[in-house]
Short mmCIF file of C-alpha atoms in Angstrom, two decimals:
data_model
loop_
_atom_site.label_atom_id
_atom_site.label_comp_id
_atom_site.label_asym_id
_atom_site.label_seq_id
_atom_site.Cartn_x
_atom_site.Cartn_y
_atom_site.Cartn_z
CA MET I 212 8.37 0.76 22.72
CA ASN I 213 8.25 2.89 19.59
CA LEU I 214 5.21 2.48 17.23
CA VAL I 215 5.98 3.77 13.82
CA LEU I 216 2.86 4.11 11.58
CA ILE I 217 3.58 4.53 7.87
CA HIS I 218 0.51 5.93 5.86
CA GLY I 219 -0.46 5.30 2.26
CA ARG I 220 -0.95 7.69 -0.54
CA ASP I 221 -3.40 10.60 -1.01
CA GLN I 222 -2.57 12.31 2.28
CA GLN I 223 -1.21 15.51 0.85
CA GLY I 224 -2.66 18.66 2.51
CA GLN I 225 -3.60 16.81 5.53
CA ASP I 226 -3.15 17.75 9.08
CA LYS I 227 -0.63 15.34 10.65
CA ASP I 228 -2.05 15.67 14.11
CA VAL I 229 -5.58 14.80 12.73
CA LEU I 230 -4.18 11.82 10.89
CA VAL I 231 -2.46 10.44 13.96
CA LYS I 232 -5.64 10.84 15.94
CA THR I 233 -7.61 8.91 13.28
CA TRP I 234 -5.16 6.11 13.24
CA ILE I 235 -4.91 5.81 17.15
CA ASP I 236 -8.65 6.25 17.65
CA ALA I 237 -9.24 3.37 15.19
CA LEU I 238 -6.44 1.28 16.98
CA ASN I 239 -7.99 2.05 20.37
CA LYS I 240 -11.42 0.70 19.12
CA GLY I 241 -9.72 -2.54 18.14
CA LEU I 242 -7.82 -2.82 21.30
CA ASP I 243 -11.05 -2.32 23.23
CA LYS I 244 -12.49 -5.26 21.45
CA ASN I 245 -9.69 -7.26 23.33
CA GLY I 246 -10.11 -5.66 26.66
CA PHE I 247 -6.81 -3.90 26.15
CA THR I 248 -5.68 -0.24 26.01
CA LEU I 249 -2.62 1.41 24.36
CA PRO I 250 0.32 1.07 26.62
CA GLU I 251 1.22 4.41 28.24
CA SER I 252 4.83 3.93 27.39
CA THR I 253 4.21 3.69 23.59
CA ASN I 254 6.13 6.33 21.64
CA ILE I 255 4.03 7.00 18.54
CA ILE I 256 6.03 7.95 15.41
CA PHE I 257 4.00 9.13 12.25
CA PRO I 258 6.41 9.96 9.56
CA PHE I 259 4.11 12.33 7.47
CA TYR I 260 5.53 12.20 3.86
CA GLY I 261 2.16 12.93 2.11
CA ASP I 262 3.11 16.59 1.15
CA LEU I 263 6.72 15.54 0.16
CA LEU I 264 5.42 12.58 -2.12
CA ASP I 265 2.92 15.02 -3.84
CA ASP I 266 5.48 17.70 -4.47
CA LEU I 267 7.88 15.08 -5.94
CA VAL I 268 5.05 13.67 -8.25
CA GLN I 269 4.30 17.08 -9.39
CA GLU I 270 7.97 17.74 -10.18
CA ILE I 271 8.22 14.64 -12.52
CA GLU I 272 6.60 16.52 -15.30
CA LYS I 273 3.07 16.30 -13.91
CA PRO I 274 2.81 12.58 -14.82
CA GLN I 275 -0.37 11.66 -16.52
CA THR I 276 -2.35 8.48 -16.30
CA ALA I 277 -4.63 6.40 -18.72
CA ALA I 278 -7.59 8.66 -17.97
CA ASN I 279 -5.89 11.34 -19.82
CA ALA I 280 -4.84 11.83 -23.42
CA LYS I 281 -2.20 9.54 -24.77
CA GLY I 282 0.82 11.65 -25.95
CA THR I 283 1.85 12.80 -22.55
CA ILE I 284 1.94 9.37 -21.02
CA ASP I 285 5.38 7.46 -20.81
CA ASP I 286 5.13 3.84 -22.45
CA SER I 287 6.74 2.51 -19.18
CA GLN I 288 3.90 4.09 -17.12
CA LEU I 289 1.20 2.91 -19.48
CA GLU I 290 2.56 -0.61 -19.24
CA PHE I 291 2.66 -0.31 -15.44
CA GLU I 292 -0.88 0.82 -15.30
CA PHE I 293 -2.03 -1.90 -17.80
CA GLU I 294 -0.45 -4.61 -15.57
CA LEU I 295 -1.94 -3.10 -12.30
CA TYR I 296 -5.38 -2.64 -13.54
CA SER I 297 -5.38 -5.95 -15.15
CA GLU I 298 -4.46 -7.87 -11.92
CA VAL I 299 -7.20 -5.82 -10.09
CA ALA I 300 -9.67 -6.51 -12.83
CA GLY I 301 -8.78 -10.19 -12.83
CA GLN I 302 -9.30 -10.53 -9.01
CA ALA I 303 -12.56 -8.62 -9.26
CA GLY I 304 -13.77 -11.13 -11.91
CA ILE I 305 -14.08 -8.57 -14.67
CA THR I 306 -13.61 -10.09 -18.11
CA ASP I 307 -12.34 -8.83 -21.36
CA GLN I 308 -15.75 -8.79 -22.82
CA GLN I 309 -16.97 -6.48 -20.03
CA ILE I 310 -13.86 -4.29 -20.31
CA SER I 311 -14.53 -3.81 -24.08
CA GLN I 312 -17.83 -2.31 -23.42
CA TYR I 313 -16.01 0.63 -21.86
CA VAL I 314 -13.38 1.03 -24.70
CA ASP I 315 -13.82 4.01 -26.99
CA GLY I 316 -11.62 3.19 -29.95
CA PRO I 317 -9.54 0.17 -30.92
CA LYS I 318 -10.52 -2.80 -28.70
CA GLU I 319 -7.02 -4.46 -29.01
CA LYS I 320 -5.91 -5.64 -25.42
CA GLY I 321 -2.46 -4.73 -24.85
CA PRO I 322 -0.24 -2.33 -22.67
CA LEU I 323 0.28 0.29 -25.40
CA ASN I 324 -3.24 0.76 -26.21
CA TRP I 325 -4.33 3.50 -23.89
CA GLU I 326 -7.96 3.22 -25.00
CA TRP I 327 -7.99 -0.33 -23.48
CA VAL I 328 -6.28 0.74 -20.22
CA GLN I 329 -8.74 3.47 -20.03
CA GLY I 330 -11.54 0.76 -20.42
CA ILE I 331 -10.00 -1.21 -17.68
CA LEU I 332 -10.14 1.84 -15.41
CA ARG I 333 -13.91 2.60 -16.32
CA ALA I 334 -14.78 -1.04 -15.74
CA LEU I 335 -13.18 -0.97 -12.36
CA ASP I 336 -15.08 2.09 -11.47
CA GLN I 337 -18.39 0.47 -12.46
CA HIS I 338 -17.67 -3.13 -10.97
CA THR I 339 -15.61 -2.55 -7.73
CA PRO I 340 -16.00 -0.01 -4.85
CA LEU I 341 -12.56 1.58 -5.51
CA GLY I 342 -13.64 4.31 -7.99
CA ASP I 343 -11.59 5.12 -11.13
CA VAL I 344 -10.14 8.28 -9.48
CA SER I 345 -8.81 6.36 -6.65
CA VAL I 346 -7.39 3.68 -8.69
CA GLU I 347 -5.81 6.16 -11.04
CA ARG I 348 -4.22 8.22 -8.45
CA PHE I 349 -2.96 5.31 -6.48
CA THR I 350 -1.34 3.97 -9.58
CA ARG I 351 0.20 7.40 -10.38
CA ASP I 352 1.74 7.68 -6.98
CA VAL I 353 3.02 4.08 -6.70
CA TYR I 354 4.45 4.38 -10.14
CA THR I 355 6.39 7.53 -9.42
CA TYR I 356 7.65 6.10 -6.07
CA LEU I 357 9.01 2.78 -7.73
CA TYR I 358 10.17 4.00 -11.14
CA TYR I 359 12.04 7.24 -10.12
CA ASN I 360 15.05 6.26 -7.94
CA ALA I 361 15.47 9.97 -6.83
CA VAL I 362 11.89 10.05 -5.53
CA ARG I 363 12.08 6.69 -3.82
CA ALA I 364 15.37 7.66 -2.29
CA LYS I 365 14.01 10.99 -0.81
CA ILE I 366 10.86 9.24 0.67
CA ASN I 367 13.00 6.51 2.21
CA ASP I 368 15.49 8.89 3.61
CA PHE I 369 12.69 10.85 5.21
CA ILE I 370 11.21 7.91 6.84
CA ILE I 371 14.60 6.74 8.10
CA GLY I 372 15.26 10.12 9.51
CA GLU I 373 12.07 9.99 11.58
CA LEU I 374 12.89 6.57 13.18
CA GLN I 375 14.21 6.58 16.72
CA PRO I 376 16.45 4.22 18.63
CA GLY I 377 14.91 1.43 20.54
CA PRO I 378 12.57 -1.47 20.15
CA THR I 379 9.97 -0.66 17.49
CA VAL I 380 6.85 -2.12 15.95
CA LEU I 381 6.35 -0.80 12.42
CA VAL I 382 2.86 -0.82 10.80
CA GLY I 383 2.50 -0.08 7.16
CA HIS I 384 -0.74 0.58 5.27
CA SER I 385 -1.23 0.42 1.51
CA LEU I 386 1.68 2.16 -0.35
CA GLY I 387 3.21 2.64 3.14
CA SER I 388 3.82 -1.13 3.39
CA VAL I 389 5.81 -0.96 0.18
CA VAL I 390 7.79 2.07 1.59
CA GLY I 391 8.16 0.16 4.98
CA TYR I 392 9.59 -2.87 3.10
CA ASN I 393 12.11 -0.74 1.16
CA VAL I 394 13.19 1.27 4.28
CA LEU I 395 13.66 -1.92 6.34
CA ARG I 396 16.16 -3.22 3.80
CA GLU I 397 18.18 0.06 4.35
CA ALA I 398 17.50 1.26 7.97
CA ASP I 399 19.52 0.36 11.01
CA VAL I 400 16.65 -0.19 13.57
CA GLU I 401 15.44 -2.79 16.07
CA ILE I 402 12.08 -3.90 14.62
CA VAL I 403 10.29 -6.20 16.96
CA ASP I 404 7.55 -6.85 14.41
CA TYR I 405 6.52 -5.61 11.07
CA ILE I 406 2.76 -5.51 10.47
CA THR I 407 1.37 -4.71 6.90
CA ILE I 408 -2.24 -4.08 6.26
CA GLY I 409 -4.06 -3.61 2.79
CA SER I 410 -0.59 -4.23 1.24
CA PRO I 411 -0.04 -4.38 -2.55
CA LEU I 412 3.27 -6.02 -2.35
CA GLY I 413 1.79 -9.13 -3.96
CA LEU I 414 0.98 -7.59 -7.07
CA LYS I 415 3.43 -8.42 -9.97
CA SER I 416 3.50 -5.08 -11.35
CA ILE I 417 4.83 -3.74 -7.90
CA LYS I 418 6.91 -6.56 -6.87
CA LYS I 419 9.03 -6.55 -10.10
CA LYS I 420 10.25 -3.07 -9.34
CA LEU I 421 11.55 -3.96 -5.81
CA ALA I 422 15.20 -4.67 -5.26
CA THR I 423 16.10 -8.33 -5.87
CA PRO I 424 16.28 -10.77 -4.39
CA LEU I 425 13.14 -10.42 -2.39
CA GLN I 426 14.19 -11.00 1.25
CA PHE I 427 13.03 -10.84 4.83
CA PRO I 428 14.62 -7.62 6.17
CA ASP I 429 17.57 -8.32 8.42
CA VAL I 430 16.48 -5.79 10.98
CA ILE I 431 13.22 -7.45 11.95
CA GLU I 432 13.91 -9.12 15.31
CA GLY I 433 10.43 -10.81 15.35
CA LYS I 434 8.05 -11.63 12.58
CA TRP I 435 6.16 -10.31 9.68
CA TYR I 436 2.40 -10.29 9.86
CA ASN I 437 0.10 -9.29 7.01
CA ALA I 438 -3.58 -8.71 7.28
CA TYR I 439 -5.92 -7.95 4.42
CA ASP I 440 -9.58 -8.13 3.44
CA ASP I 441 -10.12 -10.28 0.27
CA ARG I 442 -12.59 -7.78 -0.79
CA ASP I 443 -9.85 -5.12 -0.97
CA TYR I 444 -8.69 -4.97 -4.55
CA VAL I 445 -5.60 -2.98 -3.73
CA ALA I 446 -4.60 -5.86 -1.46
CA LEU I 447 -5.32 -8.70 -3.94
CA LYS I 448 -3.18 -11.39 -2.95
CA PRO I 449 -1.49 -12.86 0.29
CA LEU I 450 2.14 -12.30 0.81
CA ASP I 451 2.74 -16.07 0.54
CA LYS I 452 5.34 -18.26 -1.33
CA HIS I 453 3.34 -17.78 -4.58
CA ASN I 454 3.14 -14.02 -4.39
CA PHE I 455 5.94 -12.84 -2.17
CA ASN I 456 8.24 -15.95 -1.53
CA ILE I 457 10.77 -15.11 1.21
CA ASP I 458 12.21 -16.83 4.15
CA PRO I 459 11.05 -17.00 7.02
CA PRO I 460 7.53 -16.97 5.46
CA ILE I 461 5.16 -14.02 6.20
CA ILE I 462 2.11 -14.78 8.37
CA ASN I 463 -0.92 -14.01 6.40
CA SER I 464 -4.59 -13.57 7.49
CA ASN I 465 -7.47 -12.57 5.35
CA HIS I 466 -10.06 -12.49 8.15
CA VAL I 467 -10.54 -8.68 8.03
CA LYS I 468 -13.84 -7.42 6.97
CA ASN I 469 -12.92 -3.85 6.41
CA SER I 470 -16.04 -1.59 7.02
CA THR I 471 -14.84 1.37 4.95
CA LYS I 472 -16.51 2.11 1.62
CA ASN I 473 -13.66 0.95 -0.63
CA ARG I 474 -12.65 -1.89 1.90
CA HIS I 475 -9.18 -0.34 1.86
CA GLY I 476 -9.41 2.47 4.49
CA ILE I 477 -7.07 2.48 7.30
CA THR I 478 -9.78 2.64 10.02
CA GLY I 479 -11.27 -0.54 8.71
CA TYR I 480 -8.06 -2.25 9.37
CA LEU I 481 -6.86 -0.88 12.69
CA ASP I 482 -10.14 -1.19 14.38
CA ASP I 483 -10.17 -5.00 13.64
CA LYS I 484 -9.90 -7.03 16.82
CA GLN I 485 -7.16 -9.47 15.57
CA VAL I 486 -4.96 -6.73 13.85
CA ALA I 487 -5.08 -4.62 17.07
CA ASN I 488 -4.30 -7.55 19.13
CA LYS I 489 -1.27 -8.31 16.90
CA ILE I 490 -0.09 -4.78 17.52
CA TYR I 491 -0.73 -5.05 21.25
CA GLU I 492 1.18 -8.23 21.54
CA ALA I 493 4.14 -6.68 19.71
CA LEU I 494 4.16 -3.53 21.76
CA THR I 495 4.11 -5.49 25.05
CA ARG I 496 6.49 -8.58 24.22
CA ASN I 497 9.48 -6.99 25.85
CA ILE I 498 7.76 -4.96 28.66
#
């Protein structure tokens, strides 16, 4: 059985083998909590696209974010940042009054007031474990992937080129869950189960840039299971009928208590007992 692991952003410059070991070590911890071990027949596939994404981001005229001076930032990017930051801030219970305390300049709320967008970012840094740099870079990379067709096509084609024939369990983390969803709408591969963890697919700012209509990828032979920690502000919302309405519905679980500092890290998802059990069930279903 193939086990495909699609990582999120901010992996550029990393050693692929080290990343694979980090993922598998965490998964083994979760499996051990169930009394399981990773089946010896598992073929681990880790499409490392971190350097490719970083190169492509740099090629897009070194896109700027709301933390930098207005004038180099595209209005569509500013609007995307405003929408995403606002969703995250709303989930965190951060009020407009609190945000205004971090605004240097006009306090008019809106997507084209970059001072306000910067204020949201600062408020997130102060009131959530994400940190402004983490949110800023996440938003920049997701924006570039979603808004530039050529970038998205190159990333998707790279992932598809790494897939191998045979029954496959696919796990997507963070941005990797967005990439995985797009890939599964294009790829010719036998997916036993699709498992997403820490997924931002329920965010309106991200969802509206996906191909429509939203649909359950035809290549999934089994089911789609989505696990998240409701303290993870990147994975704000369950992928349910209100936030990601597809048929058959996605199975959601917010049971995870992610132990990483920002509640979003991959190790804090894979070492979870139930997440590991779902992966094991999928890997052994047809054995």
